[in-house]
Amino acid sequence: MSADAPTLSQPTQSGPGRTAFLVALPILLLAGVIAVFVATDGGGLNVEPAAPIEAVQFNRTVLKPGVIELHLRNTSPQEIQIAQVHINDAIWPYSADRTSIPRLGSSTVTLAYPWIEGQAYSITLFTSNSIPLTTDIPVATLTAQQDSSTLWKFTLVGLYVGIIPVLLGMFWLPVLGNISQRWMLFLMAATVGLLVVLGIDATFEALDQAVALGSPFQGNVLVGIGILGTWVLLDAMGKRAAGDGRSPRDRHFAFAWMIAIGMGLHNFGEGLAIGAAYTVGAATLGTFLVIGFIIQNITEGFGILVPIVKDKPSLKTLALLGLVGGGPAILGAWAGGLITAPAFSVLFLAIGAGACLQVAWNIGRNLVWRREQPNPAPMTAFAGMMAGMLALFLTGLIIK
């Protein structure tokens, strides 16, 4: 082989014009292949479906006095035409801002209907191809309106769910400061257990909601992006915050901040669930969720404390950690109550799941199951992790 011959490790030199052409050439050839495929009807195959594929995503159902509004999005491969509406099997007149809905386009269908508080309704939209598209109203009640009063109510709900219980959990600091090393190991392992259960719960909640998304939004892919993207980002942030040359005290505080961030992202997802429950009129469900999350989140304040109990944190630091860990519940309640975006909800639930699982892994690897730990107590760590998981399982009995 000639010494001047190019190799993979010795790329040839070329100008910017040649490079741009080489980058664009495969794309242009691919476009040509696609054009030939379409022009020849898939090479002779019947690429058109035997029956129309039509589907919509019902983003939100709004109930006003004597009026039902259906906010929907077309998730079909093609445009659909709304032709008829049935309520409980009765044909009903309707109006819509557009009856021909393009792919991924949205529309609001309005029904002047004398609905009754507490009754259940099944609404079916028929397309021009006679395809039924159905949504249900299990319990009819007035939908919360998007005004300053509602915003203030969601703020209070987020305060009750997030900030207050997390800060109350920090009241255990004086007790935790006097415990033995073995008990500290137990509590750190319990924190890992708490985070693992929170991450698992958020993952399955995101997957459940992903099923309701139309195929164009690729709900399962969104879940994967949220979990893995958050994991990699927090891992990079953790390595940077706890880099070489930092004192053990600085590394402990870095872990505490990572836990607070993970808890905060999870609490954003909790706020989304509560805000959405109140918005659709499920007031009882919303109240039930609030009470359950208050009980659960007091353990989160305790979890934030564990890495720094021996480092005497200031009241200012504790307050900031509490705000980071609990404050996002307020933002989540606003988003869940005022914004109609199911894909957004799925993504943020996945982000919360990824945050909890990554922080659990980080704490377990660096504070609980360390290889350099002089006196490992594997059964103590096991007992602590199981205690944390069972604690959240029991509070879940209340929430669920």
Short mmCIF file of C-alpha atoms in Angstrom, two decimals, residues 27-386:
data_model
loop_
_atom_site.label_atom_id
_atom_site.label_comp_id
_atom_site.label_asym_id
_atom_site.label_seq_id
_atom_site.Cartn_x
_atom_site.Cartn_y
_atom_site.Cartn_z
CA ILE A 27 -29.89 12.46 1.35
CA LEU A 28 -30.63 13.37 -2.28
CA LEU A 29 -30.33 9.75 -3.38
CA LEU A 30 -32.65 8.68 -0.54
CA ALA A 31 -35.21 11.27 -1.65
CA GLY A 32 -35.02 9.82 -5.16
CA VAL A 33 -35.60 6.29 -3.84
CA ILE A 34 -38.67 7.46 -1.92
CA ALA A 35 -40.02 9.26 -5.00
CA VAL A 36 -39.65 6.07 -7.09
CA PHE A 37 -41.36 4.02 -4.35
CA VAL A 38 -44.35 6.39 -4.26
CA ALA A 39 -44.58 6.72 -8.04
CA THR A 40 -44.65 2.93 -8.53
CA ASP A 41 -47.22 2.36 -5.75
CA GLY A 42 -44.73 0.63 -3.51
CA GLY A 43 -43.23 -1.48 -6.25
CA GLY A 44 -46.59 -3.01 -7.07
CA LEU A 45 -47.70 -3.61 -3.47
CA ASN A 46 -51.02 -2.25 -2.25
CA VAL A 47 -49.78 0.36 0.21
CA GLU A 48 -53.21 1.88 0.83
CA PRO A 49 -55.11 0.42 3.84
CA ALA A 50 -58.28 -1.54 3.11
CA ALA A 51 -60.20 0.63 5.60
CA PRO A 52 -59.56 4.26 6.64
CA ILE A 53 -57.30 4.69 9.68
CA GLU A 54 -58.86 7.47 11.75
CA ALA A 55 -58.21 8.40 15.37
CA VAL A 56 -58.27 11.46 17.59
CA GLN A 57 -56.79 12.32 20.94
CA PHE A 58 -59.30 13.92 23.32
CA ASN A 59 -57.09 16.44 25.08
CA ARG A 60 -59.69 17.93 27.37
CA THR A 61 -63.42 17.94 28.08
CA VAL A 62 -64.78 21.21 29.47
CA LEU A 63 -68.19 21.40 31.12
CA LYS A 64 -69.94 24.76 31.44
CA PRO A 65 -73.60 25.41 32.38
CA GLY A 66 -75.57 23.80 29.53
CA VAL A 67 -72.46 23.36 27.37
CA ILE A 68 -69.94 20.55 26.73
CA GLU A 69 -66.70 21.35 24.91
CA LEU A 70 -64.47 18.64 23.44
CA HIS A 71 -60.90 19.69 22.71
CA LEU A 72 -59.36 17.13 20.38
CA ARG A 73 -56.41 16.56 18.06
CA ASN A 74 -56.29 14.48 14.89
CA THR A 75 -53.68 11.73 15.29
CA SER A 76 -54.65 9.94 12.06
CA PRO A 77 -52.32 9.58 9.05
CA GLN A 78 -54.67 11.81 7.04
CA GLU A 79 -57.27 14.56 7.40
CA ILE A 80 -60.56 13.56 9.02
CA GLN A 81 -64.04 15.03 8.71
CA ILE A 82 -66.42 15.21 11.69
CA ALA A 83 -69.90 14.32 10.40
CA GLN A 84 -72.09 13.53 13.41
CA VAL A 85 -72.12 13.54 17.22
CA HIS A 86 -73.99 11.19 19.57
CA ILE A 87 -74.51 11.69 23.31
CA ASN A 88 -75.59 8.52 25.11
CA ASP A 89 -76.63 7.08 21.71
CA ALA A 90 -78.76 10.12 20.81
CA ILE A 91 -77.83 12.26 17.80
CA TRP A 92 -77.08 15.81 18.96
CA PRO A 93 -76.40 19.04 17.06
CA TYR A 94 -72.94 20.54 17.43
CA SER A 95 -70.65 23.31 16.26
CA ALA A 96 -66.89 23.19 15.70
CA ASP A 97 -64.21 25.71 14.91
CA ARG A 98 -63.32 23.32 12.07
CA THR A 99 -64.94 20.05 11.08
CA SER A 100 -62.18 19.11 8.61
CA ILE A 101 -59.17 18.50 10.82
CA PRO A 102 -55.72 18.05 9.21
CA ARG A 103 -53.20 15.56 10.55
CA LEU A 104 -52.01 16.71 13.99
CA GLY A 105 -54.47 19.59 13.76
CA SER A 106 -56.78 20.47 16.65
CA SER A 107 -60.45 21.40 16.90
CA THR A 108 -63.00 22.27 19.57
CA VAL A 109 -66.43 20.65 19.26
CA THR A 110 -69.16 22.46 21.22
CA LEU A 111 -72.45 20.86 22.27
CA ALA A 112 -75.33 22.88 23.73
CA TYR A 113 -76.47 20.08 26.03
CA PRO A 114 -78.40 20.28 29.35
CA TRP A 115 -76.10 17.95 31.27
CA ILE A 116 -76.89 17.05 34.86
CA GLU A 117 -74.44 17.27 37.76
CA GLY A 118 -73.10 13.87 38.76
CA GLN A 119 -74.41 11.99 35.70
CA ALA A 120 -72.24 9.91 33.35
CA TYR A 121 -72.13 10.59 29.61
CA SER A 122 -70.67 8.79 26.63
CA ILE A 123 -69.98 10.99 23.59
CA THR A 124 -69.21 9.52 20.17
CA LEU A 125 -68.04 11.49 17.17
CA PHE A 126 -68.58 9.86 13.77
CA THR A 127 -66.32 10.76 10.87
CA SER A 128 -67.40 11.01 7.25
CA ASN A 129 -66.26 7.39 6.89
CA SER A 130 -68.57 6.32 9.77
CA ILE A 131 -65.62 5.64 12.10
CA PRO A 132 -66.70 6.11 15.78
CA LEU A 133 -64.45 8.14 18.09
CA THR A 134 -65.62 7.88 21.71
CA THR A 135 -64.86 9.68 24.96
CA ASP A 136 -66.55 9.31 28.36
CA ILE A 137 -67.49 11.69 31.16
CA PRO A 138 -67.69 9.42 34.25
CA VAL A 139 -69.07 12.14 36.56
CA ALA A 140 -70.28 15.43 35.09
CA THR A 141 -69.40 18.57 37.04
CA LEU A 142 -68.36 22.13 36.26
CA THR A 143 -64.79 22.45 34.99
CA ALA A 144 -62.51 24.81 36.88
CA GLN A 145 -62.00 28.03 34.91
CA GLN A 146 -58.58 29.44 34.13
CA ASP A 147 -58.54 32.65 36.18
CA SER A 148 -56.54 34.24 38.98
CA SER A 149 -58.66 32.52 41.63
CA THR A 150 -57.95 29.08 40.17
CA LEU A 151 -54.25 29.90 39.88
CA TRP A 152 -54.17 30.83 43.57
CA LYS A 153 -55.94 27.59 44.51
CA PHE A 154 -53.38 25.55 42.58
CA THR A 155 -50.61 27.51 44.30
CA LEU A 156 -52.03 26.56 47.70
CA VAL A 157 -52.37 22.92 46.64
CA GLY A 158 -48.73 22.86 45.52
CA LEU A 159 -47.72 24.49 48.80
CA TYR A 160 -49.57 21.86 50.83
CA VAL A 161 -48.23 18.97 48.73
CA GLY A 162 -44.66 20.07 48.12
CA ILE A 163 -43.06 22.77 50.21
CA ILE A 164 -44.74 22.28 53.60
CA PRO A 165 -44.27 18.50 54.00
CA VAL A 166 -40.70 18.61 52.66
CA LEU A 167 -39.80 21.34 55.15
CA LEU A 168 -41.58 19.51 57.96
CA GLY A 169 -39.50 16.43 57.16
CA MET A 170 -36.40 18.52 57.87
CA PHE A 171 -37.55 19.05 61.45
CA TRP A 172 -35.97 15.66 62.17
CA LEU A 173 -32.49 17.19 61.77
CA PRO A 174 -31.73 17.46 65.54
CA VAL A 175 -32.63 13.80 66.04
CA LEU A 176 -30.67 12.59 63.01
CA GLY A 177 -27.57 14.50 64.14
CA ASN A 178 -27.14 12.26 67.20
CA ILE A 179 -27.54 8.80 65.69
CA SER A 180 -24.83 6.17 65.20
CA GLN A 181 -23.01 5.35 61.98
CA ARG A 182 -24.99 2.13 61.55
CA TRP A 183 -28.29 3.97 61.83
CA MET A 184 -27.02 6.56 59.37
CA LEU A 185 -26.27 3.76 56.90
CA PHE A 186 -29.78 2.42 57.48
CA LEU A 187 -31.33 5.83 56.76
CA MET A 188 -29.28 6.41 53.62
CA ALA A 189 -30.36 3.00 52.34
CA ALA A 190 -33.95 3.91 53.23
CA THR A 191 -33.57 7.04 51.10
CA VAL A 192 -32.49 4.84 48.18
CA GLY A 193 -35.60 2.71 48.72
CA LEU A 194 -37.84 5.79 48.75
CA LEU A 195 -36.36 7.06 45.50
CA VAL A 196 -36.56 3.68 43.77
CA VAL A 197 -40.28 3.35 44.52
CA LEU A 198 -40.93 6.94 43.43
CA GLY A 199 -39.06 6.25 40.19
CA ILE A 200 -40.90 3.00 39.49
CA ASP A 201 -44.28 4.59 40.22
CA ALA A 202 -43.58 7.57 37.97
CA THR A 203 -42.33 5.28 35.17
CA PHE A 204 -45.51 3.22 35.08
CA GLU A 205 -47.67 6.33 35.40
CA ALA A 206 -45.88 7.81 32.38
CA LEU A 207 -46.31 4.57 30.43
CA ASP A 208 -50.02 4.45 31.29
CA GLN A 209 -50.51 7.99 29.99
CA ALA A 210 -48.34 7.26 26.95
CA VAL A 211 -50.88 4.65 25.82
CA ALA A 212 -53.50 7.40 25.45
CA LEU A 213 -51.27 9.46 23.14
CA GLY A 214 -51.76 9.06 19.43
CA SER A 215 -49.14 7.10 17.52
CA PRO A 216 -47.51 10.24 16.02
CA PHE A 217 -46.46 11.37 19.50
CA GLN A 218 -44.74 8.02 20.22
CA GLY A 219 -45.51 7.97 23.91
CA ASN A 220 -43.14 5.13 24.81
CA VAL A 221 -40.28 6.91 23.04
CA LEU A 222 -41.07 10.08 25.00
CA VAL A 223 -40.85 8.06 28.22
CA GLY A 224 -37.47 6.68 27.18
CA ILE A 225 -36.16 10.12 26.25
CA GLY A 226 -37.31 11.60 29.56
CA ILE A 227 -35.84 8.84 31.74
CA LEU A 228 -32.52 8.33 29.97
CA GLY A 229 -31.97 12.00 29.16
CA THR A 230 -32.53 13.00 32.78
CA TRP A 231 -30.32 10.16 34.03
CA VAL A 232 -27.38 11.20 31.84
CA LEU A 233 -27.83 14.92 32.63
CA LEU A 234 -27.97 14.43 36.41
CA ASP A 235 -25.06 12.02 36.28
CA ALA A 236 -22.96 14.65 34.50
CA MET A 237 -24.06 17.33 36.96
CA GLY A 238 -23.29 15.07 39.93
CA LYS A 239 -19.79 14.22 38.69
CA ARG A 240 -19.08 17.88 38.12
CA ALA A 241 -20.41 18.94 41.53
CA ALA A 242 -18.57 16.19 43.42
CA GLY A 243 -15.35 16.34 41.41
CA ASP A 244 -11.84 15.66 42.59
CA GLY A 245 -10.35 18.09 45.10
CA ARG A 246 -13.59 18.73 46.95
CA SER A 247 -13.85 18.13 50.65
CA PRO A 248 -16.14 15.38 52.01
CA ARG A 249 -18.46 18.13 53.32
CA ASP A 250 -18.79 19.65 49.84
CA ARG A 251 -19.53 16.23 48.35
CA HIS A 252 -22.22 15.61 50.97
CA PHE A 253 -23.93 18.88 50.12
CA ALA A 254 -23.65 18.07 46.41
CA PHE A 255 -25.54 14.83 47.09
CA ALA A 256 -28.17 16.71 49.09
CA TRP A 257 -28.74 19.12 46.20
CA MET A 258 -29.00 16.25 43.74
CA ILE A 259 -31.60 14.57 45.96
CA ALA A 260 -33.54 17.84 46.21
CA ILE A 261 -33.47 18.28 42.42
CA GLY A 262 -34.63 14.68 41.91
CA MET A 263 -37.42 15.10 44.45
CA GLY A 264 -38.40 18.42 42.85
CA LEU A 265 -38.73 16.91 39.40
CA HIS A 266 -40.84 14.10 40.84
CA ASN A 267 -43.03 16.58 42.74
CA PHE A 268 -43.61 18.46 39.49
CA GLY A 269 -45.20 15.25 38.19
CA GLU A 270 -47.31 14.98 41.34
CA GLY A 271 -48.50 18.54 40.84
CA LEU A 272 -49.45 17.69 37.25
CA ALA A 273 -51.63 14.81 38.47
CA ILE A 274 -53.40 16.91 41.10
CA GLY A 275 -53.96 19.90 38.80
CA ALA A 276 -55.39 17.66 36.09
CA ALA A 277 -57.69 15.93 38.62
CA TYR A 278 -59.17 19.23 39.79
CA THR A 279 -59.47 20.55 36.23
CA VAL A 280 -61.64 17.67 35.03
CA GLY A 281 -63.87 18.12 38.06
CA ALA A 282 -62.63 15.11 40.02
CA ALA A 283 -62.56 17.14 43.23
CA THR A 284 -62.72 14.10 45.50
CA LEU A 285 -59.88 12.45 43.65
CA GLY A 286 -57.84 15.64 43.86
CA THR A 287 -58.38 15.98 47.62
CA PHE A 288 -57.48 12.32 48.10
CA LEU A 289 -54.29 12.80 46.11
CA VAL A 290 -53.34 15.87 48.13
CA ILE A 291 -53.71 14.11 51.47
CA GLY A 292 -51.77 11.09 50.26
CA PHE A 293 -48.95 13.17 48.78
CA ILE A 294 -48.67 15.23 51.98
CA ILE A 295 -48.08 12.04 53.96
CA GLN A 296 -45.62 10.72 51.37
CA ASN A 297 -43.62 13.91 50.91
CA ILE A 298 -42.68 14.34 54.54
CA THR A 299 -40.34 11.39 53.93
CA GLU A 300 -38.75 13.33 51.05
CA GLY A 301 -37.60 16.11 53.39
CA PHE A 302 -36.02 13.46 55.54
CA GLY A 303 -34.29 11.96 52.49
CA ILE A 304 -32.76 15.31 51.52
CA LEU A 305 -31.29 15.67 55.02
CA VAL A 306 -29.58 12.30 55.29
CA PRO A 307 -26.29 13.11 53.47
CA ILE A 308 -25.70 16.34 55.43
CA VAL A 309 -26.90 15.63 58.99
CA LYS A 310 -23.32 15.55 60.29
CA ASP A 311 -22.33 18.75 58.45
CA LYS A 312 -24.52 21.25 60.37
CA PRO A 313 -26.35 22.93 57.45
CA SER A 314 -27.57 26.48 57.95
CA LEU A 315 -31.25 27.38 58.10
CA LYS A 316 -30.87 29.23 54.79
CA THR A 317 -29.46 26.12 53.10
CA LEU A 318 -32.24 23.97 54.53
CA ALA A 319 -34.87 26.43 53.31
CA LEU A 320 -33.39 26.49 49.80
CA LEU A 321 -33.20 22.70 49.70
CA GLY A 322 -36.84 22.53 50.77
CA LEU A 323 -37.88 24.99 48.06
CA VAL A 324 -35.98 23.08 45.37
CA GLY A 325 -37.45 19.77 46.55
CA GLY A 326 -41.04 20.90 47.12
CA GLY A 327 -41.54 24.08 45.09
CA PRO A 328 -41.96 22.37 41.69
CA ALA A 329 -45.24 20.89 42.94
CA ILE A 330 -46.72 24.38 42.57
CA LEU A 331 -45.47 24.69 38.98
CA GLY A 332 -46.81 21.21 38.26
CA ALA A 333 -50.25 22.06 39.64
CA TRP A 334 -50.35 25.17 37.43
CA ALA A 335 -49.34 23.18 34.36
CA GLY A 336 -51.73 20.29 35.07
CA GLY A 337 -54.63 22.60 35.75
CA LEU A 338 -54.13 25.27 33.12
CA ILE A 339 -52.32 23.60 30.19
CA THR A 340 -53.81 20.89 27.99
CA ALA A 341 -50.83 18.93 26.68
CA PRO A 342 -50.87 15.16 27.32
CA ALA A 343 -47.49 14.67 25.64
CA PHE A 344 -46.04 17.31 27.98
CA SER A 345 -47.41 15.41 30.99
CA VAL A 346 -45.92 12.11 29.81
CA LEU A 347 -42.51 13.70 29.25
CA PHE A 348 -42.36 15.34 32.67
CA LEU A 349 -43.51 12.21 34.47
CA ALA A 350 -40.66 10.41 32.71
CA ILE A 351 -38.22 13.16 33.69
CA GLY A 352 -39.30 12.77 37.32
CA ALA A 353 -38.85 9.00 37.09
CA GLY A 354 -35.38 9.34 35.59
CA ALA A 355 -34.37 11.85 38.27
CA CYS A 356 -35.48 9.60 41.14
CA LEU A 357 -33.79 6.50 39.73
CA GLN A 358 -30.54 8.27 38.91
CA VAL A 359 -30.27 9.91 42.34
CA ALA A 360 -31.03 6.55 44.00
CA TRP A 361 -28.22 4.96 42.00
CA ASN A 362 -25.83 7.79 42.89
CA ILE A 363 -26.54 7.62 46.61
CA GLY A 364 -26.37 3.83 46.69
CA ARG A 365 -23.09 3.71 44.80
CA ASN A 366 -21.35 6.51 46.70
CA LEU A 367 -22.84 6.49 50.22
CA VAL A 368 -24.37 3.07 50.93
CA TRP A 369 -22.62 0.29 49.00
CA ARG A 370 -19.18 1.86 48.72
CA ARG A 371 -16.34 -0.56 48.02
CA GLU A 372 -13.96 1.45 50.20
CA GLN A 373 -16.31 1.45 53.18
CA PRO A 374 -14.23 0.17 56.13
CA ASN A 375 -17.01 -1.62 58.02
CA PRO A 376 -19.69 -2.65 55.54
CA ALA A 377 -23.01 -3.77 57.02
CA PRO A 378 -24.86 -5.36 54.10
CA MET A 379 -27.85 -6.52 56.14
CA THR A 380 -28.29 -3.04 57.61
CA ALA A 381 -28.28 -1.57 54.10
CA PHE A 382 -30.75 -4.22 52.93
CA ALA A 383 -33.07 -3.56 55.88
CA GLY A 384 -32.92 0.21 55.27
CA MET A 385 -33.72 -0.07 51.58
CA MET A 386 -36.65 -2.41 52.24
#
